[in-house]
Every structure is written in structure tokens, then in C-alpha cells.
mmCIF file of C-alpha atoms and ligand atoms in Angstrom:
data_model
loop_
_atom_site.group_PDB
_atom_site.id
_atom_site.type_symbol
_atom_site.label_atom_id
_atom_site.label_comp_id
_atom_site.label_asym_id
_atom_site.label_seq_id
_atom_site.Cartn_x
_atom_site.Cartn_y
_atom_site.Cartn_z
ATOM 1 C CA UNK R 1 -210.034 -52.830 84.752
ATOM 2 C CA UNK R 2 -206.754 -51.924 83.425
ATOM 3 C CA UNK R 3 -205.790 -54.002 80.375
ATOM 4 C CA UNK R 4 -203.284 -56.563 81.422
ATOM 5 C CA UNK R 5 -202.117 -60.207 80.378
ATOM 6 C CA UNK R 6 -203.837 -62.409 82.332
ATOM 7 C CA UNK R 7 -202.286 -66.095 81.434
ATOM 8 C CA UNK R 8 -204.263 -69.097 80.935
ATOM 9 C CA UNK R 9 -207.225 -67.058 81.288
ATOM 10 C CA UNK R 10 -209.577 -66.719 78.413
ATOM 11 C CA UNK R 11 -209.021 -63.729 76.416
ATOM 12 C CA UNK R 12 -211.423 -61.927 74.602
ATOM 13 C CA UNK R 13 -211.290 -59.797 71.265
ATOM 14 C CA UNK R 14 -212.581 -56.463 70.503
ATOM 15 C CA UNK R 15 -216.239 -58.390 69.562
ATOM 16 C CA UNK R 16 -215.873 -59.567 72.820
ATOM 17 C CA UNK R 17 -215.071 -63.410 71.477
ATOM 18 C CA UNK R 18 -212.274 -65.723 72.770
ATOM 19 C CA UNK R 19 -209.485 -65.530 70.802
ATOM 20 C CA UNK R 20 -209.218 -68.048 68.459
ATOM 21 C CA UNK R 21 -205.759 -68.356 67.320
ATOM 22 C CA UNK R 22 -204.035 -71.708 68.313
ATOM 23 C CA UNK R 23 -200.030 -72.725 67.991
ATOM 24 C CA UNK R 24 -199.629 -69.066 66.185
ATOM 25 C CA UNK R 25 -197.151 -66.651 65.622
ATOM 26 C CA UNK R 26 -196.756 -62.618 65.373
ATOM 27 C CA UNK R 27 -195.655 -60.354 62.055
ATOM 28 C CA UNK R 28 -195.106 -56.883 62.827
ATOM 29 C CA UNK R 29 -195.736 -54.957 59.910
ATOM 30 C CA UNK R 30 -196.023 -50.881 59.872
ATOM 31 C CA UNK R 31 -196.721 -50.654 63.024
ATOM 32 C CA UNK R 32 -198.989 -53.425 63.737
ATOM 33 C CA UNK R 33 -198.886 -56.551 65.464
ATOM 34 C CA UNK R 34 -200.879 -59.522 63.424
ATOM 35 C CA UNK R 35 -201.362 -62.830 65.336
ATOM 36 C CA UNK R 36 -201.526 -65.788 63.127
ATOM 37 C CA UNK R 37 -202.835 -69.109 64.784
ATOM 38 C CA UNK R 38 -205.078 -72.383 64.522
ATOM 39 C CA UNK R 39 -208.936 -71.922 64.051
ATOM 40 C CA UNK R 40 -210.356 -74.551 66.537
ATOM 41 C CA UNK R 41 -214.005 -75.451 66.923
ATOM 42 C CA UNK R 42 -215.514 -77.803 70.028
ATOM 43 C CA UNK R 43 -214.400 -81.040 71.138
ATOM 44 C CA UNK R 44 -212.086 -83.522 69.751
ATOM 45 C CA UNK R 45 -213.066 -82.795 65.990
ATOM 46 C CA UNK R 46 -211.247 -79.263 66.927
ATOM 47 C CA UNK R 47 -207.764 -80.870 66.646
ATOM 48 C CA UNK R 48 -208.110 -81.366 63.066
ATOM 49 C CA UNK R 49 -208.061 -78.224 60.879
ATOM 50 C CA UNK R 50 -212.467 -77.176 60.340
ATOM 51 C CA UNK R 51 -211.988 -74.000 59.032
ATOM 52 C CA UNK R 52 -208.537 -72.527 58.498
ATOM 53 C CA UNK R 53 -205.821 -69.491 60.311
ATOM 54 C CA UNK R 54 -207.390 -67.057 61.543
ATOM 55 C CA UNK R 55 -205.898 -63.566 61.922
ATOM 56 C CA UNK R 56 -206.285 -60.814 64.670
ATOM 57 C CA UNK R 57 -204.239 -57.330 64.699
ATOM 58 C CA UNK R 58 -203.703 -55.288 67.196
ATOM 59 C CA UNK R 59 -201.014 -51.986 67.788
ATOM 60 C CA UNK R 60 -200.550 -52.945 71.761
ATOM 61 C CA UNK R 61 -200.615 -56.698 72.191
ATOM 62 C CA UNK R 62 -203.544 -56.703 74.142
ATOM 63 C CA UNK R 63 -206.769 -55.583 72.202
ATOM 64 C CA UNK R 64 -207.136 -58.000 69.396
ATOM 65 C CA UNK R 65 -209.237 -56.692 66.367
ATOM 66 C CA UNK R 66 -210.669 -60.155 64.642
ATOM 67 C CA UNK R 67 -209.332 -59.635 60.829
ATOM 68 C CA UNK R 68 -211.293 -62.948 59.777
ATOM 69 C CA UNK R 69 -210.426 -66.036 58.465
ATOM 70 C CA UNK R 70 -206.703 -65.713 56.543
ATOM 71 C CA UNK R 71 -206.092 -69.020 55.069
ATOM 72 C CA UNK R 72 -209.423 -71.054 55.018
ATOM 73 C CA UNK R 73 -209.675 -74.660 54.265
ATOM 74 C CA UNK R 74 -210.780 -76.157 50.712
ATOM 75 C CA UNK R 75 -214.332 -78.037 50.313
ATOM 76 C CA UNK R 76 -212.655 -80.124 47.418
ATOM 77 C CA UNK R 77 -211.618 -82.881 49.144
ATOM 78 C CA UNK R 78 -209.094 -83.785 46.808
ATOM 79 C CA UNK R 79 -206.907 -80.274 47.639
ATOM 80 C CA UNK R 80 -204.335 -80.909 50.403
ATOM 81 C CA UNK R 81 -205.360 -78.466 52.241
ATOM 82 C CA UNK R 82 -209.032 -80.073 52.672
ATOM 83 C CA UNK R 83 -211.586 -79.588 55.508
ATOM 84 C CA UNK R 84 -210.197 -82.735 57.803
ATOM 85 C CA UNK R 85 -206.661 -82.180 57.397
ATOM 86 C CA UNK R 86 -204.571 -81.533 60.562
ATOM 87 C CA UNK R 87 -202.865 -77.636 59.867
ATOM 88 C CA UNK R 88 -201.165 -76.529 62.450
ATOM 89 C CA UNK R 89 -198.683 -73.844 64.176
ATOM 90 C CA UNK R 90 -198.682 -71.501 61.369
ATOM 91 C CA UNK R 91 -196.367 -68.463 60.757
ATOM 92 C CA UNK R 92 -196.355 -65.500 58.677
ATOM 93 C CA UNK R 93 -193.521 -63.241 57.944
ATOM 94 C CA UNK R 94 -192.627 -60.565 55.335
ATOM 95 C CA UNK R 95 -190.925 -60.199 52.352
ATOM 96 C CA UNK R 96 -189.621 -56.458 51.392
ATOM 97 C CA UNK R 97 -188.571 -57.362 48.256
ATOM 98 C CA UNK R 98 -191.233 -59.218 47.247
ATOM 99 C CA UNK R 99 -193.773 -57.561 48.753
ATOM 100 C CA UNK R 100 -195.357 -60.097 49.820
ATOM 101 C CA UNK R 101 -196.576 -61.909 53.517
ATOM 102 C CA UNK R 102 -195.668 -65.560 53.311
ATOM 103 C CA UNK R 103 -197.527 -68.010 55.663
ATOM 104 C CA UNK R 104 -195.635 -71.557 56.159
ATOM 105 C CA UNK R 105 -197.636 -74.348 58.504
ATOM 106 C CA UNK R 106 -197.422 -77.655 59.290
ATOM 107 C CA UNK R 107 -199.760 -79.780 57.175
ATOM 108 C CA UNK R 108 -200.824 -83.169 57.522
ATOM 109 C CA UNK R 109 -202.981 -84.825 54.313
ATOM 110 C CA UNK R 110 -206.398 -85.445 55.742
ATOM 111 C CA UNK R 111 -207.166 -89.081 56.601
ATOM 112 C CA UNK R 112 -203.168 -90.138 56.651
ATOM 113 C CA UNK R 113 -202.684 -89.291 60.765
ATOM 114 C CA UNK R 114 -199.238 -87.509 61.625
ATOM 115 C CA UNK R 115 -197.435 -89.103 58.557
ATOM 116 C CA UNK R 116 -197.308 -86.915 55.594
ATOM 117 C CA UNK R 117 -195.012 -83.979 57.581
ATOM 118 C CA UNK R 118 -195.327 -81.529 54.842
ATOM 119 C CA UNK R 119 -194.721 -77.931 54.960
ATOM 120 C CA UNK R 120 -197.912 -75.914 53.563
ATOM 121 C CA UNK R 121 -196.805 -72.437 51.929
ATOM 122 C CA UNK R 122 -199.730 -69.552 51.334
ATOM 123 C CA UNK R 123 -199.157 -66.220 49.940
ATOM 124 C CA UNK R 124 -200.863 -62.676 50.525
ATOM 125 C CA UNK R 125 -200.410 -58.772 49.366
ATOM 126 C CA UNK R 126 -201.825 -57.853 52.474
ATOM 127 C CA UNK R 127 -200.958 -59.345 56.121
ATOM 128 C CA UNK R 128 -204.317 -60.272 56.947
ATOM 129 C CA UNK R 129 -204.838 -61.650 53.949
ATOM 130 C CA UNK R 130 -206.978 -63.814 52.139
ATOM 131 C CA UNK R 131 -203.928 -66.336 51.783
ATOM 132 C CA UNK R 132 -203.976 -68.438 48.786
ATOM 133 C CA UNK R 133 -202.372 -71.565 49.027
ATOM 134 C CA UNK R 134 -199.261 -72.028 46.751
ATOM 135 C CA UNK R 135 -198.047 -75.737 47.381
ATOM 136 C CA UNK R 136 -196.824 -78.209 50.084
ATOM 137 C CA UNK R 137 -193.343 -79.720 50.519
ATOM 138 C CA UNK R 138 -191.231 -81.690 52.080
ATOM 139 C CA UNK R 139 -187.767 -79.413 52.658
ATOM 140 C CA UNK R 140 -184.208 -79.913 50.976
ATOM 141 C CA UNK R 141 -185.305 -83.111 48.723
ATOM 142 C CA UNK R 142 -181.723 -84.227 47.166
ATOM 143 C CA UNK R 143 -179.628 -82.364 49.706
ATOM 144 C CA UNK R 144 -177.435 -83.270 52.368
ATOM 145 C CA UNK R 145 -177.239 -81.592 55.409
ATOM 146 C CA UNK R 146 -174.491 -79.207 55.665
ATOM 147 C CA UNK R 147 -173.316 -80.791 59.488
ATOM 148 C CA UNK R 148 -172.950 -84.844 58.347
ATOM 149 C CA UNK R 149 -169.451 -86.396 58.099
ATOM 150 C CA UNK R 150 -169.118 -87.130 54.401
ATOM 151 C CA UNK R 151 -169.511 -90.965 55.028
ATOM 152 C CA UNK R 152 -173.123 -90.182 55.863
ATOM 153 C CA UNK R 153 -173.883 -87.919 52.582
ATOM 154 C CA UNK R 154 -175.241 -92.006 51.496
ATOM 155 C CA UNK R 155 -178.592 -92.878 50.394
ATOM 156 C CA UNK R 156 -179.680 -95.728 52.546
ATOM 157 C CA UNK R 157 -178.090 -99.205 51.589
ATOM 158 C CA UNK R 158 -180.381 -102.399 50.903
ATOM 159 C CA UNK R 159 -179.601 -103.723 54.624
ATOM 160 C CA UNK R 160 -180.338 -100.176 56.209
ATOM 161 C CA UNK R 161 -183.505 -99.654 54.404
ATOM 162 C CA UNK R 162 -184.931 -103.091 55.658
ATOM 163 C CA UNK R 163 -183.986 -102.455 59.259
ATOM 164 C CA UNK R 164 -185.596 -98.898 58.563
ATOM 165 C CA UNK R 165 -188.695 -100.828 57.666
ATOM 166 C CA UNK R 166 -188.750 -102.783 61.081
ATOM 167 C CA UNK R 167 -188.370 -99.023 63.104
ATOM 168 C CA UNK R 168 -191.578 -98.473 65.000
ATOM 169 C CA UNK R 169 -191.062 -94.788 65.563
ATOM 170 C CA UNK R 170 -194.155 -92.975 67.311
ATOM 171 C CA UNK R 171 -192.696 -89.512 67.411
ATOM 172 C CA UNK R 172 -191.752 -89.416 70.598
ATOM 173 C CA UNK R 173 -188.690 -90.774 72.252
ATOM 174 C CA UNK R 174 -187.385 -94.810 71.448
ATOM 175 C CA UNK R 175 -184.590 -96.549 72.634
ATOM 176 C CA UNK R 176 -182.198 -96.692 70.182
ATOM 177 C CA UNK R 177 -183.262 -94.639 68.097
ATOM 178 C CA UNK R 178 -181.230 -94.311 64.321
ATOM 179 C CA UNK R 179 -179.436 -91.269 64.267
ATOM 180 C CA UNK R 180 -178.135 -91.578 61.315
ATOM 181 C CA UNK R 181 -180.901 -93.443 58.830
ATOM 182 C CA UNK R 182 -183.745 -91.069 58.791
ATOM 183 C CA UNK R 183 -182.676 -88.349 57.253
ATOM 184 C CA UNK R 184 -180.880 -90.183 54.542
ATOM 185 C CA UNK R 185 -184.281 -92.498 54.162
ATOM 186 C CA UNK R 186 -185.732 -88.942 53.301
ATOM 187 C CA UNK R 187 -182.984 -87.718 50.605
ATOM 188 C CA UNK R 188 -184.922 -88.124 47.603
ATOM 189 C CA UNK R 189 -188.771 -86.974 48.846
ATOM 190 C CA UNK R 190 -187.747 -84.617 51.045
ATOM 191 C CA UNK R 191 -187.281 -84.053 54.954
ATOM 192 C CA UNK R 192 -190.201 -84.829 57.126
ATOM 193 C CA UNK R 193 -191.395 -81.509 58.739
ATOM 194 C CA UNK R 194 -193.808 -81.115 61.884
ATOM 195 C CA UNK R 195 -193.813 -78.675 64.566
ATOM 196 C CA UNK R 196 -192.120 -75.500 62.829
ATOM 197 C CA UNK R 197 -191.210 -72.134 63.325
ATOM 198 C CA UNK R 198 -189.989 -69.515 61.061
ATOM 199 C CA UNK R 199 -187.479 -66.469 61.613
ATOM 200 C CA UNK R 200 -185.954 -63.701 59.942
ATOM 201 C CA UNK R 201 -182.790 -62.617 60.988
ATOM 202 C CA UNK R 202 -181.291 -58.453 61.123
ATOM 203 C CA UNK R 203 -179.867 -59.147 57.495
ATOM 204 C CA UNK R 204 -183.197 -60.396 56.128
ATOM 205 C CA UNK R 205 -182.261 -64.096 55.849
ATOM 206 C CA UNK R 206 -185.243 -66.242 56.444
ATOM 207 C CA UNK R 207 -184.813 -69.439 58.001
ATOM 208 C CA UNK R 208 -187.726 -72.942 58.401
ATOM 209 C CA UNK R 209 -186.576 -74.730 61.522
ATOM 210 C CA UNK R 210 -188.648 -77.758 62.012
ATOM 211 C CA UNK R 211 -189.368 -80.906 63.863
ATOM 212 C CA UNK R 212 -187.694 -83.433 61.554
ATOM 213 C CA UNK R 213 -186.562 -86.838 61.126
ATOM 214 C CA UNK R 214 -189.772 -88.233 63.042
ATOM 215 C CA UNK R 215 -189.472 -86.149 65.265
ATOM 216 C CA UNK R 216 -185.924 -86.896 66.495
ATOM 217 C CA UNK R 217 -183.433 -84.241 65.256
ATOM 218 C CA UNK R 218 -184.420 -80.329 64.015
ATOM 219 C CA UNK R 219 -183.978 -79.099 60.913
ATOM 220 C CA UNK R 220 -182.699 -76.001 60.543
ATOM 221 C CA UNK R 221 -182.925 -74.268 56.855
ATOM 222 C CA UNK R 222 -182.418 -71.358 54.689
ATOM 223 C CA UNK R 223 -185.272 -70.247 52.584
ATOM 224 C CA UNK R 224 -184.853 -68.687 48.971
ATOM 225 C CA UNK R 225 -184.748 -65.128 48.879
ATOM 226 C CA UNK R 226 -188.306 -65.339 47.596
ATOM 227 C CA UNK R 227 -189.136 -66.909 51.259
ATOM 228 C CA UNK R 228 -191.241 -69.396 49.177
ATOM 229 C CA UNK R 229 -188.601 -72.621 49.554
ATOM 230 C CA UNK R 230 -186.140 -73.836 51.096
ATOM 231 C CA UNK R 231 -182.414 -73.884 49.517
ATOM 232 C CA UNK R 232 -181.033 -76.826 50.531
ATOM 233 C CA UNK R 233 -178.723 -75.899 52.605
ATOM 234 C CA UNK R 234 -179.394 -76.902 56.287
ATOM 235 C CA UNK R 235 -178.230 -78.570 59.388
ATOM 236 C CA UNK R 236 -179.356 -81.008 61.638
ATOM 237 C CA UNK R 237 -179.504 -79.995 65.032
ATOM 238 C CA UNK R 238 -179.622 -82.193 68.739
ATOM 239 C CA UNK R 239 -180.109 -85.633 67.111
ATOM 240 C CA UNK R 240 -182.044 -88.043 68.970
ATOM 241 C CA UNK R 241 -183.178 -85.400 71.385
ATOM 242 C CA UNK R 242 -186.656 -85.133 70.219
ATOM 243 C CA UNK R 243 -187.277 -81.364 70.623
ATOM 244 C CA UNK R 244 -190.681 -79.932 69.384
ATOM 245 C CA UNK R 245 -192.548 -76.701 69.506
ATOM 246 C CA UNK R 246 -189.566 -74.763 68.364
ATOM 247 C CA UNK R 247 -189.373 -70.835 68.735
ATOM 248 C CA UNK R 248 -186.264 -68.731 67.807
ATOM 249 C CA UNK R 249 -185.563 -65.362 69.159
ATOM 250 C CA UNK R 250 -182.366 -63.201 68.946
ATOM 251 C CA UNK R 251 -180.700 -60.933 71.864
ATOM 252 C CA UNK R 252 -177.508 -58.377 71.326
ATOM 253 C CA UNK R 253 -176.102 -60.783 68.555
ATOM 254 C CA UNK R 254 -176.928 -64.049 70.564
ATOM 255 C CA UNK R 255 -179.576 -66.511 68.953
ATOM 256 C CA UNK R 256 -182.055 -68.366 71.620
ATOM 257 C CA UNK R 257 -184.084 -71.243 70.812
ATOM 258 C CA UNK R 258 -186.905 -72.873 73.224
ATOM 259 C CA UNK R 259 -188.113 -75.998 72.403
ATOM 260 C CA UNK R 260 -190.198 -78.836 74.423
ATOM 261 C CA UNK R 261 -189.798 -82.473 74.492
ATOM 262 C CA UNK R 262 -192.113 -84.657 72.201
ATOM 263 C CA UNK R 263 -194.857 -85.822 74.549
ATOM 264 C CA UNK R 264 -198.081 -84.532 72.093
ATOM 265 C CA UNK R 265 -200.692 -82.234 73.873
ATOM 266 C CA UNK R 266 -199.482 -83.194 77.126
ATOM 267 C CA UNK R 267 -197.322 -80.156 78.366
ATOM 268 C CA UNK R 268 -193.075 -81.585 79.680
ATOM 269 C CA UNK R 269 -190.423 -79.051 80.876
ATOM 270 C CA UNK R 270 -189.307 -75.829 78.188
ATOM 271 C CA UNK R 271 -185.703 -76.637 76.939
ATOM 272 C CA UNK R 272 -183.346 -73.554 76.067
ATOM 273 C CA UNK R 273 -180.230 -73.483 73.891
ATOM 274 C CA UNK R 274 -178.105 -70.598 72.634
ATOM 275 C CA UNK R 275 -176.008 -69.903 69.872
ATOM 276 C CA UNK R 276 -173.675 -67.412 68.363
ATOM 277 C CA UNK R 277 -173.824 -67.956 64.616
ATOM 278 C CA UNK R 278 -177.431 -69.529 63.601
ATOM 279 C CA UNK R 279 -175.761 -72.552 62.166
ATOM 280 C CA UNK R 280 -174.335 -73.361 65.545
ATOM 281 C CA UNK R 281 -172.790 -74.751 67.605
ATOM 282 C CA UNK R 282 -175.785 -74.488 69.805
ATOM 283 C CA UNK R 283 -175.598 -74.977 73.560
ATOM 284 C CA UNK R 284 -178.384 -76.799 75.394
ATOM 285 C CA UNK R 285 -178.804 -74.329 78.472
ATOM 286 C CA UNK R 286 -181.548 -76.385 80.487
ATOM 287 C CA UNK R 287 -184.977 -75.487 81.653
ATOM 288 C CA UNK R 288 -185.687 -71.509 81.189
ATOM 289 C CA UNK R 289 -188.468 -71.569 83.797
ATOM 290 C CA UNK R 290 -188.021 -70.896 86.866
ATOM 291 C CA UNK R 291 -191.196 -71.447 89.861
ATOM 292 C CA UNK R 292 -192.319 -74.691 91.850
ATOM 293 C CA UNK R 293 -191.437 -77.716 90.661
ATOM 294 C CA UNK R 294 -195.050 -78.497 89.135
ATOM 295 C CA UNK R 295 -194.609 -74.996 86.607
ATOM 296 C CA UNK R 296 -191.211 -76.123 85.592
ATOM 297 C CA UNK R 297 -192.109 -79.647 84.721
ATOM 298 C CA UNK R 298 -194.767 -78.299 82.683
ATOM 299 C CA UNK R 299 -194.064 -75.338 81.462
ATOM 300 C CA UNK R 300 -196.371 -73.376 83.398
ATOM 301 C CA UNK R 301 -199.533 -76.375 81.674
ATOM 302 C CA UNK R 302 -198.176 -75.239 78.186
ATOM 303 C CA UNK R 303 -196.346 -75.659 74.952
ATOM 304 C CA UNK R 304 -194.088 -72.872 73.425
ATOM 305 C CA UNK R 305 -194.565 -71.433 70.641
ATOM 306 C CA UNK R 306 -193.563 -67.883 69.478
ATOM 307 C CA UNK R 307 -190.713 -65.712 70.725
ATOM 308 C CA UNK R 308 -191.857 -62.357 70.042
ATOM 309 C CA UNK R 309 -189.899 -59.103 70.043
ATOM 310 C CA UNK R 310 -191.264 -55.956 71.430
ATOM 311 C CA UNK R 311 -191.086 -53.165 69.540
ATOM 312 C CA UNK R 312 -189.981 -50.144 71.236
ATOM 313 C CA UNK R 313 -188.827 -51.216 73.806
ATOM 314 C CA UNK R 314 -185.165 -52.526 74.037
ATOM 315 C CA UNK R 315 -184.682 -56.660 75.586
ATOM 316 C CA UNK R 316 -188.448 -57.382 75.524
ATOM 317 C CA UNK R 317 -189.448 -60.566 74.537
ATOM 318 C CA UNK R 318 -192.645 -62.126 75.593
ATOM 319 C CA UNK R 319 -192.775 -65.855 75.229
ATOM 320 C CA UNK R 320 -195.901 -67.079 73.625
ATOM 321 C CA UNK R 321 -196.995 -71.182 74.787
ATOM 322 C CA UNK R 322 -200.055 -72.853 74.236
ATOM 323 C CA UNK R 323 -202.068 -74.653 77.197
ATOM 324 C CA UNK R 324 -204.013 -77.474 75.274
ATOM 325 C CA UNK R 325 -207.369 -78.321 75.705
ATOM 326 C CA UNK R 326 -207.194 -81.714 73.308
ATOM 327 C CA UNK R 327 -210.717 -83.013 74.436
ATOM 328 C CA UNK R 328 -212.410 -79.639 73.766
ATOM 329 C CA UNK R 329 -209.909 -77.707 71.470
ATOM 330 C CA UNK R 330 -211.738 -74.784 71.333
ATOM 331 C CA UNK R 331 -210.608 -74.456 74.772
ATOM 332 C CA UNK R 332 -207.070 -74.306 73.962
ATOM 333 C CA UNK R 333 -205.950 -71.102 76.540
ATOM 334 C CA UNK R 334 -202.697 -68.702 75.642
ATOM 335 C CA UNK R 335 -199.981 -68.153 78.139
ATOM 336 C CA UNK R 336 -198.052 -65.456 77.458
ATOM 337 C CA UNK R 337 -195.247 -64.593 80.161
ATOM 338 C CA UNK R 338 -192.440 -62.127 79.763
ATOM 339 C CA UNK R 339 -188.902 -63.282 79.417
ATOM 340 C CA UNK R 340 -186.770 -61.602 81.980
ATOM 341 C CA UNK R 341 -182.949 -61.964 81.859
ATOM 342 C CA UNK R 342 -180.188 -63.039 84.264
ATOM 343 C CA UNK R 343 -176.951 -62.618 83.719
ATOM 344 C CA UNK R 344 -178.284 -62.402 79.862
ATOM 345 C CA UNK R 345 -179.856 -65.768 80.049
ATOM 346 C CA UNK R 346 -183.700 -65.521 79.391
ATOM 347 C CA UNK R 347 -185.781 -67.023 82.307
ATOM 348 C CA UNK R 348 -189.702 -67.423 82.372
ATOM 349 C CA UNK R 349 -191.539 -66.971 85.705
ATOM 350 C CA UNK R 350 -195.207 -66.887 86.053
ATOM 351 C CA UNK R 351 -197.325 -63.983 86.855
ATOM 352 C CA UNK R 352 -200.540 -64.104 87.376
ATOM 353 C CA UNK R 353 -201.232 -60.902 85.180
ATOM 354 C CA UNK R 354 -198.759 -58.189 83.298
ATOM 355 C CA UNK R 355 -198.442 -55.875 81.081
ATOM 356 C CA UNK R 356 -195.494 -54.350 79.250
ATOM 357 C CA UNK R 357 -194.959 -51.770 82.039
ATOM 358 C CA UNK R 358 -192.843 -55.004 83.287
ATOM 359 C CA UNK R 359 -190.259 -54.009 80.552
ATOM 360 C CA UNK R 360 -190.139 -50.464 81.754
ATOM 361 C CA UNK R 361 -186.694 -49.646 84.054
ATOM 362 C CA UNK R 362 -187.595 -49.454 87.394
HETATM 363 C C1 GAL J 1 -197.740 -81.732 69.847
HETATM 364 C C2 GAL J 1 -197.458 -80.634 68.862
HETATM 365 C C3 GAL J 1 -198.766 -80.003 68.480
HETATM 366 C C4 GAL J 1 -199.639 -81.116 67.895
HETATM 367 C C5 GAL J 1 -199.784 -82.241 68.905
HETATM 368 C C6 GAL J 1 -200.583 -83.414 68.355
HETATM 369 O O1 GAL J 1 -196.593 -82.398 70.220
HETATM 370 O O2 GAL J 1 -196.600 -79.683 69.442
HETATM 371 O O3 GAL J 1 -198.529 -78.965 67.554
HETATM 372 O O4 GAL J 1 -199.028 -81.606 66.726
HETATM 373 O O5 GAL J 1 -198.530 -82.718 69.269
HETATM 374 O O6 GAL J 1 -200.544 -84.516 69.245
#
């Protein structure tokens, strides 16, 4: 059999073992493609992080060599990165003037649910690693976003921080929710972070964008030239929209971003939005899928997650989604679909196998 994509199905490595490489992302470095994702292991344990990122690498996107284990979870179970903690949707890029691959991921203090929203940072000489874990943090601590009317630029006042208090905010979307407390709650310690993404741009900025503010409003932010921080200055993007799942991807000058809606494992329509300078203004374009109703509404059963480039080849981009398996996370299956363009807006249609031939002119 020809090699081919062949979405939702399970897809083997060169051992012959499924893939194991959840909520990841891709680094191209020298000539090779490494995929960074989620280790998972069986059942519902699997959606809490057992044993670490693993790494695969591959020159053709379809034969994955298994390169191991990249960032493994500690033993100690005072380390924050401890056996039992939830680690999730990592991403890797590199640094030329450092020299180094930096790995940021969502972390989440074992035993403390969905509430610590940190940002785990892990460095490497090599891209597949081992990582060693630097720190954690919570982004732009003391800063104000760069997009707030200066009345705003206010730590939270006695009466706002009690009605704060009262807030019952589940991550998902509440009637009125405060567009304009959470982020200032969060001024001293730091911006929550969740679902995150990270890209470089042509000049060799590196930006974090992130699910922030519980889950209400992104976060999009410059890192330090080092890649290791953030700098403090960011924006807040679609407040109150509750996007998740973010990927970036840029196309003949033109930024795209695809999101989903905040409804956990359970897949909701893809949202697209374009812009023309990172910073914005970005436009909210609708639903990039195209197919029955059933695929649009869910994303073809799956959860962006990477916009990936293809190198060679000019206006490929294959979108990357995740179709979770939450009761048996091991499970978890890859959907990877090419993004096709019309009238220079990307569009996702499903295909029950591919390969990048479907970039080729016809
Ligand atoms: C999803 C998120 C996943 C994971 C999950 C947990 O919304 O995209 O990365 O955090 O929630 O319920």
C-alpha cells in the first residue's frame, strides 16, 4: 500500500506502534520534521500526564521514527512537573541564536484540577532531546495588556474583587461573563494560561498565544529573544468568546488563526480569523470546514491543534486536530487534513486518505 494519510485511523510508527503523540506540534529543523505531543497510557488515568512528550521524526510526514521519551515526568512528587500532573499540548520551536530547542506546554500542578494554568518551559541542545525542565509561569505578571483603554490598566478595586470572588467560572461559556475583571485579577501573579500554541514569525519573533482569562479571552504575547519568557507586552484578543485549541499559521503576509470553542474533549465547530499585522485587528472569518453538517459541527470528531507548513512546497499547510478518546486516552486518533484555499481563504474538507501529491498543481 502506498503511504498515505489516512485520518482518524490509527497510525503506526516505524516499530510498527501507534503513534503516541497527543495535542502536539511540528519543528522543522535541518531537514527534518519532529512531532512533539502528549504521552497517553489506557483509560481515564491517560488524561493526566504518566510519563511525559514524546518525540517522533520523520523527513516525509508520514513514517514516524519513535525518538523516545523528550520531556519525561519527575518521581519527586514535590517537582511541578510530577507523575499526576495534567501536561498538555506541548510545542517546540528553535532558537538560532541560542542554539537551543525550547519546549513550552500547558501545565497543571498535580492534584489542583484545571486551576493552576501555568506555562511549563523545557530546554534541549538537540530537538529530540532529553528536555530538562527550566521553570513554570504564569505570562506578563505586572503588565498590562497593550489593547485596554487606560481606565482598565487598574488593579481590581475592593468591590470588584468581592464580586470576582462570587464568579463561578467553569471554563467554558457563562452568561455574563466579566470582560474586564479577569485579567486585571491576574496583574500581579501572572495571566492564567491553558490551551497554547507557539509561533515564530519570517523575522524570528516568537510569540505564546494562549487560552487566558479562564478561558474567556486569548492572550497573545511576545517572548524574549531568548524564547525562554514572555516580555510583557501582549494583547488580549476576542474577549468573552471563549476560543481554545489555538493554532497560528501565516500565508503571503496574511496571519490565520483556528481556534475551537471551549466545550473540553467534546469536539464543537473550528473557528477561523485572519489578520494582517499579528497584533491585529483580527477578523473572525467563521467555520473553515466545509462537508455535511455533522463534520462541520464537529470538526470532522476533532480538536485543532497545529498549523503546519510544508516545506517545499509553496501554500501547503496541513491542519493537525486531535479526535479524543477521554475514556481510553490512549486511543486519542490524529486527523490530519490538508488546507486548501478559496479565494485565499483556507478551507478544510475531509478525505478519507491523502498524501502531499494533493499540493502538487494539477
Ligand atoms: C480541552 C482542551 C484539551 C484538554 C481538555 C480537558 O478543551 O483543548 O487540551 O485540556 O479540554 O477537558
Amino acid at each position: 500500500m502506498t503511504p498515505a494519510f489516512h485520518p482518524g485511523e490509527i497510525w503506526r510508527d516505524t516499530n510498527g506502534l501507534p503513534i503516541n503523540a497527543h495535542g502536539g506540534g511540528i519543528v522543522r529543523h535541518d531537514g527534518v520534521y519532529y512531532w512533539f505531543g502528549e504521552h497517553k497510557v489506557e483509560g481515564e488515568a491517560g488524561n493526566l500526564a504518566q510519563v511525559g512528550v514524546h518525540a517522533y521524526s520523520s523527513t516525509d510526514l508520514l513514517t514516524w521514527k519513535d525518538e523516545g521519551i523528550a520531556l519525561a515526568v519527575e518521581d519527586d512528587p514535590l517537582s511541578e512537573i510530577a507523575r499526576g500532573c495534567i501536561l498538555e499540548r506541548p510545542k517546540v520551536i528553535h532558537n538560532p541564536r541560542t542554539g537551543k530547542f525550547v519546549m513550552w506546554f500547558h501545565l497543571e500542578i498535580a492534584g489542583a484540577g484545571y486551576s493552576s494554568a501555568r506555562c511549563g518551559v523545557a530546554v534541549a541542545d538537540v530537538a529530540t532531546g532529553p528536555y530538562t525542565y527550566l521553570k513554570s509561569v504564569r505570562p506578563n505578571a505586572r503588565h498590562w495588556p497593550q489593547n485596554v483603554a487606560p481606565q482598565f490598566k487598574q488593579p481590581l478595586n475592593a468591590d470588584e474583587r468581592a464580586c470576582v470572588k462570587e464568579l463561578v467560572l467553569p471554563g467554558g461559556p457563562v452568561q455574563n461573563y466579566p470582560t474586564d475583571l479577569l485579567y486585571r485579577r491576574d496583574f500581579e501573579n501572572g495571566q492564567m494560561s491553558r490551551d497554547m500554541t507557539l509561533f515564530v514569525d519570517d523575522d524570528g519573533t516568537a510569540y505564546h498565544l494562549a487560552a487566558s482569562e479562564d478561558n474567556g479571552t486569548l492572550h497573545l504575547s511576545r517572548l524574549s529573544d531568548d524564547f525562554l519568557d514572555t516580555t510583557g507586552e501582549y494583547v488580549r484578543l476576542f474577549p468573552g468568546h471563549f476560543n481554545e485549541a489555538p493554532a497560528l499559521m501565516k500565508r503571503r503576509g496574511i496571519y490565520f488563526l483556528i481556534t475551537s470553542g471551549c466545550t473540553g474533549w467534546t469536539p464543537n465547530p473550528a473557528r477561523l480569523f485572519k489578520a494582517r499585522t499579528i497584533w491585529g485587528p483580527w477578523a473572525e472569518l467563521g467555520n473553515p470546514c466545509v462537508g455535511t453538517d455533522a463534520q462541520k459541527e464537529s470538526t470532522f470528531e476533532s480538536q485543532s491543534t497545529y498549523l503546519l507548513p510544508v516545506a517545499g512546497k509553496p501554500d501547503a499547510y496541513v491542519f493537525l486536530a486531535d479526535r479524543w478518546r477521554p475514556e481510553n486516552a490512549i486511543d486519542g486518533r490524529y486527523v490530519w487534513l490538508p488546507i486548501q484555499f478559496r479565494e485565499d481563504q483556507p478551507v478544510i474538507a475531509w478525505q478519507d486518505s491523502w498524501d502531499l501529491g494533493f499540493f502538487d498543481p494539477a
